[in-house]
Short mmCIF file of C-alpha atoms in Angstrom, two decimals:
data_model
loop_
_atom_site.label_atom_id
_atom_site.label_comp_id
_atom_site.label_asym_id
_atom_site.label_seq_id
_atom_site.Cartn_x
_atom_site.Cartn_y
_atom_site.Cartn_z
CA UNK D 1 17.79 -51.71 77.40
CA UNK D 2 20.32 -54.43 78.68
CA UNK D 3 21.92 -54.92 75.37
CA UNK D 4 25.00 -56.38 77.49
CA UNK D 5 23.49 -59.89 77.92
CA UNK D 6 22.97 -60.39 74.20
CA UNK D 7 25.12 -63.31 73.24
CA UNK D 8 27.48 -64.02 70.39
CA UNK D 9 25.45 -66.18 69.24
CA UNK D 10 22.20 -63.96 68.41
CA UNK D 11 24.44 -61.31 67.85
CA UNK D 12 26.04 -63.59 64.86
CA UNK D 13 22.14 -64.00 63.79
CA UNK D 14 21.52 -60.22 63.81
CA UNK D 15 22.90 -59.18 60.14
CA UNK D 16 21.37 -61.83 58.68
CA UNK D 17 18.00 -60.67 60.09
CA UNK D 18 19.10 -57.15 59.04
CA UNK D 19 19.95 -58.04 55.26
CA UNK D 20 16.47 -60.01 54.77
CA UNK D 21 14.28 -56.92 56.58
CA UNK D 22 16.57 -54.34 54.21
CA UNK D 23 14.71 -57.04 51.00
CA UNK D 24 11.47 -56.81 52.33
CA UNK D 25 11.56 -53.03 52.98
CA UNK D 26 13.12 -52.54 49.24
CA UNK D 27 10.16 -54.33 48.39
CA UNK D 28 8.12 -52.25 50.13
CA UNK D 29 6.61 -54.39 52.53
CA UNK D 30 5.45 -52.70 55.60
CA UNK D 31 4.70 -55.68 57.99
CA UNK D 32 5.84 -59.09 58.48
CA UNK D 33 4.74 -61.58 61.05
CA UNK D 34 7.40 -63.91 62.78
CA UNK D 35 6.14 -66.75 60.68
CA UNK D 36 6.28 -65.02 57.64
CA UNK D 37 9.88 -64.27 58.43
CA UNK D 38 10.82 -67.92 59.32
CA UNK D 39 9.27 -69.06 55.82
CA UNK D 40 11.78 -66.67 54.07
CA UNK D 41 14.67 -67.33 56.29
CA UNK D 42 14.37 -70.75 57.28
CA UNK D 43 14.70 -70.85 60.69
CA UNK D 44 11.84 -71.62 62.97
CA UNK D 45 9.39 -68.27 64.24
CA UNK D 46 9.85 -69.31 68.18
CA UNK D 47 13.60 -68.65 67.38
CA UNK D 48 12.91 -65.61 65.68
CA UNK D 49 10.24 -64.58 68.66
CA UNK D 50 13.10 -65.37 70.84
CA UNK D 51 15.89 -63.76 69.27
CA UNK D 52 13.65 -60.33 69.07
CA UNK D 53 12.78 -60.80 72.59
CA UNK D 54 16.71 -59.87 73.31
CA UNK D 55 15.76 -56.38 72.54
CA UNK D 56 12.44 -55.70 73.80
CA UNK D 57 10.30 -57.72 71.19
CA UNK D 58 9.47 -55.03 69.15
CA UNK D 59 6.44 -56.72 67.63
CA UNK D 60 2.42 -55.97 68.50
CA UNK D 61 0.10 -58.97 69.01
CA UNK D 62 -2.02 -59.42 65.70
CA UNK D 63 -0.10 -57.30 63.59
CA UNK D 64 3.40 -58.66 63.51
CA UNK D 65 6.42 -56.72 63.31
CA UNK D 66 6.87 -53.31 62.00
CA UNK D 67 9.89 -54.08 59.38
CA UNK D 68 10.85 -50.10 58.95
CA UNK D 69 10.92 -50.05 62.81
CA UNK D 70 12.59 -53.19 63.22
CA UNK D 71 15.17 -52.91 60.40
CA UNK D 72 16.39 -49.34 61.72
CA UNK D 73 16.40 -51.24 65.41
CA UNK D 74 18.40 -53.59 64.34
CA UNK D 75 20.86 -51.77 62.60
CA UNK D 76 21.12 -49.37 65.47
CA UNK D 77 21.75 -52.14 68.19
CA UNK D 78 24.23 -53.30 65.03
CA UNK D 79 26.17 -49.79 65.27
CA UNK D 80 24.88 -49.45 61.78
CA UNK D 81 23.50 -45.85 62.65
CA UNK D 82 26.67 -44.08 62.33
CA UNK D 83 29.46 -44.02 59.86
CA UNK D 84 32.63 -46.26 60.42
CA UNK D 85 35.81 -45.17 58.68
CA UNK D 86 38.26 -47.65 57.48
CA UNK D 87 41.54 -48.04 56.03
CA UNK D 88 42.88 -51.51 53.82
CA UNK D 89 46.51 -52.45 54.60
CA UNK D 90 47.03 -54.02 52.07
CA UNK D 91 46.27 -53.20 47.81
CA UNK D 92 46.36 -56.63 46.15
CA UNK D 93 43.49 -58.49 44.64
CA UNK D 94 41.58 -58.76 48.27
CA UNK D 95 41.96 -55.38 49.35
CA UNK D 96 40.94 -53.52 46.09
CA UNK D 97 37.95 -56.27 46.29
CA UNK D 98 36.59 -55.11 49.27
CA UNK D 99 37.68 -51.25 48.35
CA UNK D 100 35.30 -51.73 45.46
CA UNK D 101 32.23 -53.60 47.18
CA UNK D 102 29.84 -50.22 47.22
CA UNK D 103 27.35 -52.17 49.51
CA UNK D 104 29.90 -51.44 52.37
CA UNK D 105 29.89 -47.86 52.03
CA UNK D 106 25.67 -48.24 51.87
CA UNK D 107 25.78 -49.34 55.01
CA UNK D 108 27.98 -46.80 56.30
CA UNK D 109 31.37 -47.94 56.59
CA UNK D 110 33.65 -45.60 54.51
CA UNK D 111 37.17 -46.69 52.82
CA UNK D 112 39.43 -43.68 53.97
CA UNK D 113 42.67 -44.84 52.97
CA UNK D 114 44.42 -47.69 51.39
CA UNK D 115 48.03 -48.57 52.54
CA UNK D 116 50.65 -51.11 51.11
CA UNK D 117 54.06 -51.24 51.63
CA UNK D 118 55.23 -51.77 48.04
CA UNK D 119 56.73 -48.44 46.27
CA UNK D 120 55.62 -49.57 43.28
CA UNK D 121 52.28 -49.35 44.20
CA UNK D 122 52.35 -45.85 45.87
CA UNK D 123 50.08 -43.35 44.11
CA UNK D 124 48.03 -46.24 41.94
CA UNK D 125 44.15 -44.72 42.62
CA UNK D 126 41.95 -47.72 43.98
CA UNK D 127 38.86 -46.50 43.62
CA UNK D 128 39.11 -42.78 44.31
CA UNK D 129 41.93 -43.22 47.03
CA UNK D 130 45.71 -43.65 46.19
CA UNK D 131 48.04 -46.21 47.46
CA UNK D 132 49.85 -44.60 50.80
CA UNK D 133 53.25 -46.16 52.23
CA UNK D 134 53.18 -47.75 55.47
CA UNK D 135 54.59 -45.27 57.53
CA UNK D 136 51.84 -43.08 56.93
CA UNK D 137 49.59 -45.02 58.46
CA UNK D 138 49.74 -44.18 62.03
CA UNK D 139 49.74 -40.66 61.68
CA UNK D 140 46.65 -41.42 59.26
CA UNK D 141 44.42 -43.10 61.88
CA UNK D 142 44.53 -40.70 64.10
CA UNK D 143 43.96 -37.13 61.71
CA UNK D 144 41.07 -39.36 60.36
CA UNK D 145 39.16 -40.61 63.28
CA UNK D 146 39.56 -43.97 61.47
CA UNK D 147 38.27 -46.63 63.49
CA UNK D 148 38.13 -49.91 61.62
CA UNK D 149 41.61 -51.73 59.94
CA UNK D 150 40.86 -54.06 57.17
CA UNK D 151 44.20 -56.48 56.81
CA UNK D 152 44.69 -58.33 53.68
CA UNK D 153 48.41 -58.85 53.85
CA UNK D 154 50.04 -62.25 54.56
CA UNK D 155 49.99 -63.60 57.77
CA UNK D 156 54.12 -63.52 58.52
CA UNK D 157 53.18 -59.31 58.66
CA UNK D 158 49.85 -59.35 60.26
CA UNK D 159 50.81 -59.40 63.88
CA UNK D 160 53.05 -56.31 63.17
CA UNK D 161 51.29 -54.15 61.94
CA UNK D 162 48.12 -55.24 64.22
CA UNK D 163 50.12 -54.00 66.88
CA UNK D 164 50.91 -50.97 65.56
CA UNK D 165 47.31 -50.09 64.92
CA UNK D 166 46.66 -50.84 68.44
CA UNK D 167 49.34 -48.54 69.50
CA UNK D 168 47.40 -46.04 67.80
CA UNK D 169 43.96 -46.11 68.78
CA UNK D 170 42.11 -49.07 66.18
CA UNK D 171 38.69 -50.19 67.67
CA UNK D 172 38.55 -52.99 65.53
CA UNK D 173 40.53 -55.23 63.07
CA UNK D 174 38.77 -57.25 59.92
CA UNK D 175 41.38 -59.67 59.71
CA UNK D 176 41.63 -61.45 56.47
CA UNK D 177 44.96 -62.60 57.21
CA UNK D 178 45.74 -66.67 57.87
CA UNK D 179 46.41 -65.96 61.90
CA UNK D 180 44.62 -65.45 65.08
CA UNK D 181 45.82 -62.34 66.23
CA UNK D 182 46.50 -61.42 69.94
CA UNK D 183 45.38 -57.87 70.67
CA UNK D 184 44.05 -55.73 73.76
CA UNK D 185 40.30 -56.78 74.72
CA UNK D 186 39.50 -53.66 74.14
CA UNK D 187 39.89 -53.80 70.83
CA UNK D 188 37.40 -55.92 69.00
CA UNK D 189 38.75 -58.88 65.76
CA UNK D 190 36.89 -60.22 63.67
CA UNK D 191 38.55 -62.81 61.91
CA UNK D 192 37.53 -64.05 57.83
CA UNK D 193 39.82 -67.71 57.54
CA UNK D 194 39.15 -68.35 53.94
CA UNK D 195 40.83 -71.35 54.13
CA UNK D 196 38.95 -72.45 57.26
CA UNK D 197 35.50 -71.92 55.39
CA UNK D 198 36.77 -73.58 52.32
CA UNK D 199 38.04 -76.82 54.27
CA UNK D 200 34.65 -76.98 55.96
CA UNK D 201 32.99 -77.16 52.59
CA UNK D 202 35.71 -80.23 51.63
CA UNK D 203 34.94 -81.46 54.96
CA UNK D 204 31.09 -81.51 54.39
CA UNK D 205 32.11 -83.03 50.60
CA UNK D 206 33.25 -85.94 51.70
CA UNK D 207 30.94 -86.69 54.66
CA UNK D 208 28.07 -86.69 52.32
CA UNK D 209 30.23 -88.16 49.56
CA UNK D 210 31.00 -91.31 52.18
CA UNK D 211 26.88 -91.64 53.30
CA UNK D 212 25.81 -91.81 49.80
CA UNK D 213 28.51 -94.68 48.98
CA UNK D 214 27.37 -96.38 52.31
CA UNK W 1 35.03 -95.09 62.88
CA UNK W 2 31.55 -93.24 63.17
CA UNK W 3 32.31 -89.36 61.65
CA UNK W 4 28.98 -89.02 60.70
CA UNK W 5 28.34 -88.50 64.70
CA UNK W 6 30.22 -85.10 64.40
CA UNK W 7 28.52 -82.10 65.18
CA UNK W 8 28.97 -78.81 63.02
CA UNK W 9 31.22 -76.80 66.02
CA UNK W 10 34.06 -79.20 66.20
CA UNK W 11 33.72 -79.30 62.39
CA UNK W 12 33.83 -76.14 62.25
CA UNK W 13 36.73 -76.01 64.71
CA UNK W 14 38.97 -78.61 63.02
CA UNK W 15 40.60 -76.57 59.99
CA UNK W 16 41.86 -73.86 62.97
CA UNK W 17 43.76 -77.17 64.76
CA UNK W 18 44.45 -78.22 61.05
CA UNK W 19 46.31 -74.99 60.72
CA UNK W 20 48.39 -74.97 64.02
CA UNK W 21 49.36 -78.66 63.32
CA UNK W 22 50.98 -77.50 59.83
CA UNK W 23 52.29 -74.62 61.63
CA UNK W 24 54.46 -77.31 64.64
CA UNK W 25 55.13 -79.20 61.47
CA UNK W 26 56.98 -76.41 59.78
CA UNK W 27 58.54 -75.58 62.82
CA UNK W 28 60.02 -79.15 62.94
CA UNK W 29 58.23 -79.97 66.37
CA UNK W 30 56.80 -83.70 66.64
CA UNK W 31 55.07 -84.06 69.42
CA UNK W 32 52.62 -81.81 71.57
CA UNK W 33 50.48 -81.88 74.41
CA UNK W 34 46.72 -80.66 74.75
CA UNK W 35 48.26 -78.36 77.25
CA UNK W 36 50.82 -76.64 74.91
CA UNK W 37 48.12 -77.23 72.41
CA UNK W 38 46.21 -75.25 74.90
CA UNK W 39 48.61 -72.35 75.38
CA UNK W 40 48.99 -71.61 71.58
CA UNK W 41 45.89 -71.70 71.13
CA UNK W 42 43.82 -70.24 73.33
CA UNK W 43 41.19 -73.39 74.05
CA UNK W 44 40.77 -74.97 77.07
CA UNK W 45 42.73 -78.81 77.20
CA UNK W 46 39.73 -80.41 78.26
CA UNK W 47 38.56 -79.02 75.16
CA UNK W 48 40.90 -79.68 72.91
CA UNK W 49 41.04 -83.75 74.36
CA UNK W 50 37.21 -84.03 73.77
CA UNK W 51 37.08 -82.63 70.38
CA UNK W 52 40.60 -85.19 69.54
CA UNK W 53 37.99 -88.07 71.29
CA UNK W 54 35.55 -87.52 68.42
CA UNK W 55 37.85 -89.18 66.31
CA UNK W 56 39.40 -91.57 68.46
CA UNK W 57 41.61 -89.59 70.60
CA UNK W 58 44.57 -90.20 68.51
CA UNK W 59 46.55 -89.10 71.86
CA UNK W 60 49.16 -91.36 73.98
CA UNK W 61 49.07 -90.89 77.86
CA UNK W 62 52.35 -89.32 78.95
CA UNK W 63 53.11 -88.70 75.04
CA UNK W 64 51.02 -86.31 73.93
CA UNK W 65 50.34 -86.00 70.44
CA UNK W 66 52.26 -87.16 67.63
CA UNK W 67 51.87 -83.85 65.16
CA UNK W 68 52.33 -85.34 61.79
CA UNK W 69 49.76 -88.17 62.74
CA UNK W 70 47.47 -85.77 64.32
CA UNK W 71 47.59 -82.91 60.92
CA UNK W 72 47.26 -86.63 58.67
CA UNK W 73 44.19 -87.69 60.53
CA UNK W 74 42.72 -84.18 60.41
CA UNK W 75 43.71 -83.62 56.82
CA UNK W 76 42.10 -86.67 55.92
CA UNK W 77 38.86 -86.15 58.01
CA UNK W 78 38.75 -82.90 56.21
CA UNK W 79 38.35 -84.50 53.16
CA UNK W 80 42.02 -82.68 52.26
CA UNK W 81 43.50 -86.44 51.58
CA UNK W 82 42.46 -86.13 47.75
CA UNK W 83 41.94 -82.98 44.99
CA UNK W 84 38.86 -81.04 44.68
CA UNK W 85 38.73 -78.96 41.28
CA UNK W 86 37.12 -75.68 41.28
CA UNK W 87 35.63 -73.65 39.50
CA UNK W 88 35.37 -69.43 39.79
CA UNK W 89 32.00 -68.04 38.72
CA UNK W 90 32.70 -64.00 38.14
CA UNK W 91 35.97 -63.28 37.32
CA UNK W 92 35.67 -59.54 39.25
CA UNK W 93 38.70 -58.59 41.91
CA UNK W 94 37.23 -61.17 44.64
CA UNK W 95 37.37 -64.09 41.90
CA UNK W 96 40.75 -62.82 40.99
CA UNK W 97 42.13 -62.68 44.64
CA UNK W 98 41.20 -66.18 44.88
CA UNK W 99 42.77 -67.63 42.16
CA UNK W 100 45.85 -66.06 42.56
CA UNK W 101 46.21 -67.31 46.31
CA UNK W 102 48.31 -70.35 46.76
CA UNK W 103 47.72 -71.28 49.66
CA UNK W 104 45.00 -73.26 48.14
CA UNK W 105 46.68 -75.23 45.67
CA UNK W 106 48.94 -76.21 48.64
CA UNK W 107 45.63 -77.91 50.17
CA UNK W 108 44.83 -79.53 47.10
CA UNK W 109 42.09 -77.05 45.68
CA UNK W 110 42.51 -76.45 42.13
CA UNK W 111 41.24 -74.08 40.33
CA UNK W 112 40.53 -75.24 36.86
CA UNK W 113 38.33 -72.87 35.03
CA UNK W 114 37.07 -69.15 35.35
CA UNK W 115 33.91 -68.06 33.90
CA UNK W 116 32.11 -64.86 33.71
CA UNK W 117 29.27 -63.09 31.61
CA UNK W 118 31.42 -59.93 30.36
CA UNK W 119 32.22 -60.68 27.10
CA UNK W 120 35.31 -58.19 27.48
CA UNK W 121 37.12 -60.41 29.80
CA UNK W 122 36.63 -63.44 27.55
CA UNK W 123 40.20 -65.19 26.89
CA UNK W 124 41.79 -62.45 29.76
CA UNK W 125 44.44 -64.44 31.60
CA UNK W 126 43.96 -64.82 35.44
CA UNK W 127 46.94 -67.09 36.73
CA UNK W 128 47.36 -69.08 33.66
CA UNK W 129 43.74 -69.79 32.86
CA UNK W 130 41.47 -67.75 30.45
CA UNK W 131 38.01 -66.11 31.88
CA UNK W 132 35.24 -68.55 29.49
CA UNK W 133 31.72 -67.03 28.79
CA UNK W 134 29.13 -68.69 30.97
CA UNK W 135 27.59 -70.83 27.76
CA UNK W 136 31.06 -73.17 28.65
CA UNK W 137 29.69 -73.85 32.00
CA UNK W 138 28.48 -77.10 32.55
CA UNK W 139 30.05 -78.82 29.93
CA UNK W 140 33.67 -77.48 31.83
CA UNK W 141 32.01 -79.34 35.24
CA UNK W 142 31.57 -82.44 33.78
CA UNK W 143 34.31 -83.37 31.57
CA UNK W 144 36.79 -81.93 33.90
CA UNK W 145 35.30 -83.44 37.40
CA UNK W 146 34.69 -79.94 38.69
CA UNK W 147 33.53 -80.65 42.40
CA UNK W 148 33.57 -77.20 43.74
CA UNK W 149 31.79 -73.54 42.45
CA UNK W 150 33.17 -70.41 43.27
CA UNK W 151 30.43 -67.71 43.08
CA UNK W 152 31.61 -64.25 43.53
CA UNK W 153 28.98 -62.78 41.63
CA UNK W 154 26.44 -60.32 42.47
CA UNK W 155 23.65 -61.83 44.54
CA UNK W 156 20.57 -61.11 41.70
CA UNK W 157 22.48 -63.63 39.62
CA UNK W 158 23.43 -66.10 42.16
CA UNK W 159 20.45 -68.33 42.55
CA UNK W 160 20.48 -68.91 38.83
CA UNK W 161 24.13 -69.66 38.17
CA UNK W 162 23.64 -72.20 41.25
CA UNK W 163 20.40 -74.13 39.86
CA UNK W 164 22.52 -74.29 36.53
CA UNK W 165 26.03 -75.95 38.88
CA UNK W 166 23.34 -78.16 40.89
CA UNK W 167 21.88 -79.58 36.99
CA UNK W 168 25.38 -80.26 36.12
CA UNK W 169 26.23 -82.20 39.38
CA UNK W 170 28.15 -79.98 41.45
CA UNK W 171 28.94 -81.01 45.12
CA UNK W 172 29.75 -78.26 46.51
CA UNK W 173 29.14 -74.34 46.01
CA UNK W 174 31.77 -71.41 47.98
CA UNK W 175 29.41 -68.89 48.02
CA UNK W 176 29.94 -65.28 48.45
CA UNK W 177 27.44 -63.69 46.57
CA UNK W 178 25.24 -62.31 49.61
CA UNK W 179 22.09 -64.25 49.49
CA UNK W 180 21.80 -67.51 51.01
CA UNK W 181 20.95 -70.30 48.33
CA UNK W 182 18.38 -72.44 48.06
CA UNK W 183 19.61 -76.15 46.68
CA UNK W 184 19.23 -79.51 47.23
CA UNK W 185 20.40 -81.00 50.72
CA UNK W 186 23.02 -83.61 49.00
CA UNK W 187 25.08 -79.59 47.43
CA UNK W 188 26.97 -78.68 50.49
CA UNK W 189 26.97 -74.77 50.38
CA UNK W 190 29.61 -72.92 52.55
CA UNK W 191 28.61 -69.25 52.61
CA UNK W 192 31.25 -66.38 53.00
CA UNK W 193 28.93 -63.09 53.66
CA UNK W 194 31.49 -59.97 54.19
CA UNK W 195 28.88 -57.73 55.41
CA UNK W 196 27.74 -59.74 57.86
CA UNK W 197 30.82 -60.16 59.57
CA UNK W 198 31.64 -56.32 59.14
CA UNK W 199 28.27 -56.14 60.87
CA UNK W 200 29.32 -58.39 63.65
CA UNK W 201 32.80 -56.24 64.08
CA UNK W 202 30.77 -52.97 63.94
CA UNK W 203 28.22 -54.32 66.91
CA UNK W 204 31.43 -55.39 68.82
CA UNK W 205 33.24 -52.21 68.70
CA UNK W 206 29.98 -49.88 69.35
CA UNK W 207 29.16 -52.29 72.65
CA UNK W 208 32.57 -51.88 73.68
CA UNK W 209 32.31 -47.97 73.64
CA UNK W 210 29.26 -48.27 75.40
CA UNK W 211 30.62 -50.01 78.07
CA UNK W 212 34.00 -47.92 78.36
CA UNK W 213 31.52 -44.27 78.52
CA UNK W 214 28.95 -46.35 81.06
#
């Protein structure tokens, strides 16, 4: 399976496709045809057809697509079918958020350790994990096989302690922080601008604010 | 000026330019170049010139561009030129972590009212406003000109709590409960799923070890 020419752009589509499958299967559906799925989702079956297509298809002629089959599929192409550890740099609001979010840990992607670098925070559980200082982090990482760093600290400290992550073997960063950080290709960002997202929803305010006033 | 001809991807890129403006700005700098632009950035000039020409250019040949005009005219496109009041819907660690982060306010998104169903958080302080029980709703949105909703509730109670913001007149709906909304096309809905870019990062890290062991 060629799973190399995929692009960014189906790829983006793919957890989407994975949370509405994981509904119908809690619902115990056992089949759903492309059309079916496009009526739910709202996006049109050829680009569903097409989308699949990236992966083999998956579906049978006259019976649609398996959605057991397909939502284990797509959670395996996803990397969903093995565990991810993770640590939080950072313990304010965000980070004990996101510790607290069970659906993560559903899905596989376990909160390890939680790191700040306020002492007054050291040994406050979040969760069931205690506050560590920052200097145990590297040391941390690498006992722990931990392979994802969530950062919810400000952006002035962000490119820091990104690069001391890299220096000790992260595979990927879940940067909440304001900044585009500049890491190794081989290690994979993904990048949550709150304030980008917000602005677009201003941005889409006013557009449709000024066309109903025109 | 036609801004209605604007598609969603320079949209969608214009709060990241919006940020490195502010970030010249602070730094005192007046004038840049797509080229420097470029550099900082990590976009292509040509790209950066065409995007600019959506709105006019706003550029001077030889000159550059002036910074404060350029993060102005942004601002402004954004819709950032005037207030939008929010609202938070679920007053749980994500709602908190919100509210408490200023770098809104700076942008000119106030909050203005938290509300949540738990009657045990009722009159609980977050910043300096107190959590109100859900009955307060949509009086709260109109008498206070409440343009945005917050939801960071759990997605079975989403689509409820959003028909109830749409009845009152709400423009606008933040969404990070993870289920993707069904309103009417004149609510702009900006949706913040986690898990589906934790997905994405996941995908990206487990093609990347494929590639490094193939």
């Amino acid at each position: 399976m060629e799973e190399k020419e995929i692009s960014q752009a189906v790829i983006g589509r793919l957890p989407r496709y994975f949370r509405y499958l994981g509904e119908l299967k809690d619902q115990g559906i056992e089949r759903v045809s492309s059309q079916e799925l496009s009526d739910i989702m709202n996006v049109t079956a050829s680009q569903i057809r097409q989308d699949f297509n990236n992966f083999g298809g998956f579906g049978q002629q006259g019976y649609g697509y398996n959605v057991e089959y397909l939502f284990q599929e797509i959670g395996r192409i996803l990397g969903l079918n093995r565990d991810h550890n993770l640590i939080i740099v950072g313990a304010g609001n965000l980070g004990q958020a996101l510790v607290n979010y069970g659906n993560f840990e559903r899905r596989g992607f376990l909160f390890k350790g939680v790191f700040d670098k306020n002492p007054q925070l050291y040994g406050k559980k979040i969760r069931d994990k205690e506050v560590q200082p920052m200097e145990n982090m590297e040391k941390f990482v690498e006992t722990n096989q931990i392979d994802i760093a969530v950062l919810t600290i400000p952006k002035t400290e962000a490119e820091k302690v990104a690069e001391r992550l890299v220096g000790c073997g992260i595979k990927g960063i879940w940067n909440f922080a304001h900044v585009d950080l500049r890491v190794p290709e081989e290690v994979q960002v993904e990048n949550v601008h709150l304030s980008d997202s917000l602005m677009k929803l201003a941005y889409n305010i006013s557009r449709s604010r000024s066309s109903w006033e025109a």
